[in-house]
Short mmCIF file of C-alpha atoms and ligand atoms in Angstrom, two decimals:
data_model
loop_
_atom_site.label_atom_id
_atom_site.label_comp_id
_atom_site.label_asym_id
_atom_site.label_seq_id
_atom_site.Cartn_x
_atom_site.Cartn_y
_atom_site.Cartn_z
CA UNK A 1 0.00 0.00 0.00
CA UNK A 2 1.16 3.47 -0.86
CA UNK A 3 0.40 6.02 1.85
CA UNK A 4 -0.42 9.15 -0.12
CA UNK A 5 -0.91 11.15 3.10
CA UNK A 6 -4.09 12.89 2.00
CA UNK A 7 -3.13 13.35 -1.64
CA UNK A 8 -5.24 11.75 -4.36
CA UNK A 9 -3.52 10.57 -7.55
CA UNK A 10 -6.01 9.99 -10.37
CA UNK A 11 -5.04 8.53 -13.74
CA UNK A 12 -7.11 10.06 -16.54
CA UNK A 13 -5.68 7.62 -19.09
CA UNK A 14 -2.59 7.79 -21.32
CA UNK A 15 -0.04 10.09 -19.61
CA UNK A 16 -2.56 12.38 -17.93
CA UNK A 17 -2.62 12.61 -14.13
CA UNK A 18 -4.80 14.70 -11.88
CA UNK A 19 -3.44 15.21 -8.38
CA UNK A 20 -5.62 16.62 -5.62
CA UNK A 21 -3.78 17.83 -2.52
CA UNK A 22 -5.15 17.57 1.05
CA UNK A 23 -6.01 21.29 0.77
CA UNK A 24 -8.03 20.72 -2.42
CA UNK A 25 -5.58 22.18 -4.91
CA UNK A 26 -5.55 20.44 -8.30
CA UNK A 27 -2.45 19.70 -10.38
CA UNK A 28 -2.66 18.28 -13.90
CA UNK A 29 0.30 16.56 -15.51
CA UNK A 30 0.13 16.36 -19.33
CA UNK A 31 -3.47 17.59 -19.60
CA UNK A 32 -4.83 15.61 -22.57
CA UNK A 33 -8.44 15.48 -21.48
CA UNK A 34 -11.08 16.23 -24.13
CA UNK A 35 -9.48 14.44 -27.07
CA UNK A 36 -8.11 11.61 -24.93
CA UNK A 37 -9.99 8.45 -25.96
CA UNK A 38 -8.96 6.73 -22.72
CA UNK A 39 -10.31 9.46 -20.40
CA UNK A 40 -13.74 8.61 -18.93
CA UNK A 41 -16.43 11.19 -19.63
CA UNK A 42 -17.03 11.96 -15.95
CA UNK A 43 -13.33 12.72 -15.44
CA UNK A 44 -13.29 15.33 -18.22
CA UNK A 45 -15.19 17.80 -16.06
CA UNK A 46 -12.71 19.91 -14.10
CA UNK A 47 -13.77 22.27 -11.32
CA UNK A 48 -10.41 23.96 -10.83
CA UNK A 49 -6.81 23.54 -11.94
CA UNK A 50 -4.06 25.32 -10.01
CA UNK A 51 -0.92 24.04 -11.72
CA UNK A 52 -0.26 22.26 -15.02
CA UNK A 53 2.99 20.44 -15.74
CA UNK A 54 3.90 19.70 -19.37
CA UNK A 55 6.52 17.05 -20.15
CA UNK A 56 6.65 17.92 -23.87
CA UNK A 57 4.62 19.48 -26.65
CA UNK A 58 3.24 16.44 -28.47
CA UNK A 59 -0.54 16.64 -28.81
CA UNK A 60 -1.21 13.69 -26.51
CA UNK A 61 0.56 15.62 -23.69
CA UNK A 62 0.11 19.37 -24.20
CA UNK A 63 -3.48 18.58 -25.29
CA UNK A 64 -5.88 20.96 -23.55
CA UNK A 65 -3.24 23.00 -21.69
CA UNK A 66 -4.03 26.29 -23.41
CA UNK A 67 -7.80 25.94 -23.00
CA UNK A 68 -7.64 24.88 -19.35
CA UNK A 69 -5.05 27.52 -18.44
CA UNK A 70 -7.20 30.28 -19.91
CA UNK A 71 -10.30 29.04 -18.11
CA UNK A 72 -8.77 28.71 -14.63
CA UNK A 73 -5.83 31.18 -14.92
CA UNK A 74 -3.56 28.22 -14.26
CA UNK A 75 0.21 28.38 -13.92
CA UNK A 76 1.64 26.18 -16.68
CA UNK A 77 5.14 24.83 -16.11
CA UNK A 78 7.21 23.48 -19.00
CA UNK A 79 10.67 23.69 -20.49
CA UNK A 80 11.56 27.22 -21.58
CA UNK A 81 10.89 27.00 -25.35
CA UNK A 82 7.55 25.28 -24.86
CA UNK A 83 6.55 28.04 -22.40
CA UNK A 84 7.27 30.63 -25.11
CA UNK A 85 4.89 28.78 -27.43
CA UNK A 86 2.24 28.58 -24.69
CA UNK A 87 2.60 32.32 -24.05
CA UNK A 88 2.25 32.98 -27.80
CA UNK A 89 -1.09 31.14 -27.62
CA UNK A 90 -2.33 33.45 -24.86
CA UNK A 91 -1.37 31.55 -21.69
CA UNK A 92 -0.77 34.35 -19.16
CA UNK A 93 1.09 32.35 -16.55
CA UNK A 94 3.43 30.19 -18.64
CA UNK A 95 6.51 29.38 -16.58
CA UNK A 96 9.56 28.15 -18.46
CA UNK A 97 12.28 26.35 -16.58
CA UNK A 98 15.26 24.05 -17.21
CA UNK A 99 16.34 20.58 -16.19
CA UNK A 100 17.83 20.33 -12.72
CA UNK A 101 15.89 23.37 -11.58
CA UNK A 102 13.32 23.38 -8.79
CA UNK A 103 10.50 25.88 -8.45
CA UNK A 104 7.60 26.39 -6.11
CA UNK A 105 4.05 26.50 -7.48
CA UNK A 106 1.55 27.20 -4.73
CA UNK A 107 1.98 24.46 -2.19
CA UNK A 108 3.96 22.07 -4.41
CA UNK A 109 7.63 21.95 -5.34
CA UNK A 110 8.55 20.92 -8.87
CA UNK A 111 11.93 19.70 -10.15
CA UNK A 112 12.46 19.21 -13.88
CA UNK A 113 14.48 16.13 -14.84
CA UNK A 114 15.68 14.56 -18.06
CA UNK A 115 13.69 12.47 -20.53
CA UNK A 116 14.83 10.81 -23.76
CA UNK A 117 12.26 11.61 -26.43
CA UNK A 118 11.53 14.44 -28.89
CA UNK A 119 9.62 17.70 -28.56
CA UNK A 120 8.33 19.33 -31.72
CA UNK A 121 5.03 21.14 -31.34
CA UNK A 122 2.59 20.70 -34.24
CA UNK A 123 1.12 24.13 -34.83
CA UNK A 124 -1.13 24.10 -37.89
CA UNK A 125 1.13 23.05 -40.75
CA UNK A 126 4.34 24.04 -38.94
CA UNK A 127 6.41 22.15 -36.43
CA UNK A 128 7.66 24.51 -33.73
CA UNK A 129 10.83 23.75 -31.75
CA UNK A 130 9.64 23.05 -28.23
CA UNK A 131 12.99 22.65 -26.47
CA UNK A 132 13.77 19.26 -24.95
CA UNK A 133 11.29 16.83 -23.42
CA UNK A 134 11.43 16.32 -19.65
CA UNK A 135 10.08 14.48 -16.65
CA UNK A 136 9.13 15.86 -13.22
CA UNK A 137 9.71 15.19 -9.57
CA UNK A 138 6.82 16.71 -7.61
CA UNK A 139 6.88 17.19 -3.83
CA UNK A 140 3.33 17.35 -2.55
CA UNK A 141 2.33 19.23 0.65
CA UNK A 142 2.51 16.19 2.93
CA UNK A 143 5.98 15.36 1.64
CA UNK A 144 4.90 12.69 -0.84
CA UNK A 145 7.38 12.64 -3.72
CA UNK A 146 6.27 11.47 -7.13
CA UNK A 147 8.13 11.03 -10.42
CA UNK A 148 6.33 11.42 -13.74
CA UNK A 149 8.76 10.27 -16.41
CA UNK A 150 6.96 11.82 -19.39
CA UNK A 151 7.58 10.06 -22.69
CA UNK A 152 11.01 8.49 -22.46
CA UNK A 153 13.27 5.57 -23.04
CA UNK A 154 15.15 4.17 -20.10
CA UNK A 155 18.44 5.99 -19.38
CA UNK A 156 21.26 5.37 -16.91
CA UNK A 157 20.70 8.63 -15.05
CA UNK A 158 17.41 7.29 -13.71
CA UNK A 159 19.73 5.90 -11.02
CA UNK A 160 20.72 9.48 -10.22
CA UNK A 161 17.07 10.56 -10.12
CA UNK A 162 16.39 7.72 -7.66
CA UNK A 163 19.33 8.56 -5.42
CA UNK A 164 18.88 12.32 -5.45
CA UNK A 165 15.10 12.66 -5.16
CA UNK A 166 13.98 9.28 -3.74
CA UNK A 167 10.51 9.29 -5.31
CA UNK A 168 8.01 7.01 -3.56
CA UNK A 169 5.92 6.46 -6.66
CA UNK A 170 6.82 6.60 -10.35
CA UNK A 171 4.51 7.01 -13.32
CA UNK A 172 6.32 5.21 -16.12
CA UNK A 173 5.37 4.75 -19.79
CA UNK A 174 5.18 1.09 -20.82
CA UNK A 175 3.29 1.15 -24.13
CA UNK A 176 6.33 0.66 -26.38
CA UNK A 177 6.61 2.10 -29.93
CA UNK A 178 6.92 5.80 -28.94
CA UNK A 179 8.35 5.19 -25.45
CA UNK A 180 9.74 2.46 -23.22
CA UNK A 181 8.06 -0.91 -23.37
CA UNK A 182 7.91 -3.29 -20.40
CA UNK A 183 11.51 -4.49 -20.95
CA UNK A 184 12.92 -0.96 -20.63
CA UNK A 185 10.47 0.02 -17.87
CA UNK A 186 11.57 -2.99 -15.80
CA UNK A 187 15.14 -1.71 -15.99
CA UNK A 188 13.93 1.80 -15.13
CA UNK A 189 12.33 0.45 -11.94
CA UNK A 190 15.63 -1.18 -10.93
CA UNK A 191 17.60 2.01 -11.63
CA UNK A 192 15.12 4.23 -9.76
CA UNK A 193 14.81 1.75 -6.86
CA UNK A 194 11.18 2.81 -6.55
CA UNK A 195 8.63 0.54 -4.85
CA UNK A 196 5.39 1.90 -6.27
CA UNK A 197 4.86 2.18 -10.01
CA UNK A 198 1.87 3.32 -12.05
CA UNK A 199 2.17 2.18 -15.68
CA UNK A 200 1.04 4.84 -18.17
CA UNK A 201 1.06 5.53 -21.94
CA UNK A 202 -0.27 2.10 -22.96
CA UNK A 203 -3.50 0.74 -24.41
CA UNK A 204 -4.66 4.10 -25.79
CA UNK A 205 -4.00 3.12 -29.42
CA UNK A 206 -3.38 -0.32 -30.96
CA UNK A 207 0.31 0.58 -31.47
CA UNK A 208 0.87 0.87 -27.70
CA UNK A 209 1.13 -2.84 -26.98
CA UNK A 210 2.99 -2.95 -23.64
CA UNK A 211 0.93 -4.22 -20.70
CA UNK A 212 1.15 -4.07 -16.89
CA UNK A 213 1.12 -7.90 -16.85
CA UNK A 214 4.25 -8.03 -18.99
CA UNK A 215 5.90 -5.51 -16.66
CA UNK A 216 4.87 -7.54 -13.60
CA UNK A 217 6.43 -10.70 -15.05
CA UNK A 218 9.72 -8.92 -15.67
CA UNK A 219 9.88 -7.47 -12.15
CA UNK A 220 8.50 -10.26 -9.95
CA UNK A 221 11.94 -10.75 -8.34
CA UNK A 222 11.99 -7.18 -6.96
CA UNK A 223 10.99 -7.41 -3.32
CA UNK A 224 8.37 -4.99 -2.07
CA UNK A 225 7.51 -3.70 -5.54
CA UNK A 226 3.87 -2.83 -6.19
CA UNK A 227 2.70 -2.18 -9.75
CA UNK A 228 -0.52 -0.19 -9.53
CA UNK A 229 -2.36 -1.01 -12.77
CA UNK A 230 -5.14 1.58 -12.55
CA UNK A 231 -8.07 1.85 -14.91
CA UNK A 232 -8.54 5.32 -16.42
CA UNK A 233 -10.46 7.38 -13.86
CA UNK A 234 -9.18 5.34 -10.90
CA UNK A 235 -7.18 6.85 -8.05
CA UNK A 236 -4.61 6.01 -5.43
CA UNK A 237 -5.36 7.65 -2.09
NI1 LIG B 1 5.55 12.18 -27.14
MN1 LIG B 2 3.11 10.50 -26.00
#
């Protein structure tokens, strides 16, 4: 069991997470909500959003960021170049940062970490340079530390992320094709030395073939590991 200490972590399908703090603040990571075929209808209705974190500018991640940010006057955190694009689309509180940096957003603390992927933003017929893709370590008010890896392959510095930030739970892509599959994610879990894992970025499209069962088989020797295979709309905490 993961003790979320009053925080609620809800998977909206694909890479989208909604985090509700004990004080009722709402954080969205990779807000692909309306167009997300995996997101249950009931979960698409948002009452407030205080902070948005963007791992990269692909449509299945940056999704509804502009719309939601305008509606709720949300602070949107991303890598610098992506924040310039968000600002150009009318997002008033677009905060650009860089990897290794930590910033405060309301009651949460956000550290940007590396990810191995790409980050062009499709803007009409153009592809805009969005800077590099990233992942996030988020420290929630009760001290719960989570790692959202974004879209990434496994990389050796996940060991460094584990040692330096000691996340208690990791959201890791397992779908294969565009990101890690179960084989790479199993290695990521060993490098991070994390005991709670939520598999993400699988099952949304036929191409994303990785499954939580395959990941479980490859990690059954890791003592104390819990793979939380949520259904879209389900929560931990
Ligand atoms: Ni992507
Ligand atoms: Mn993706």
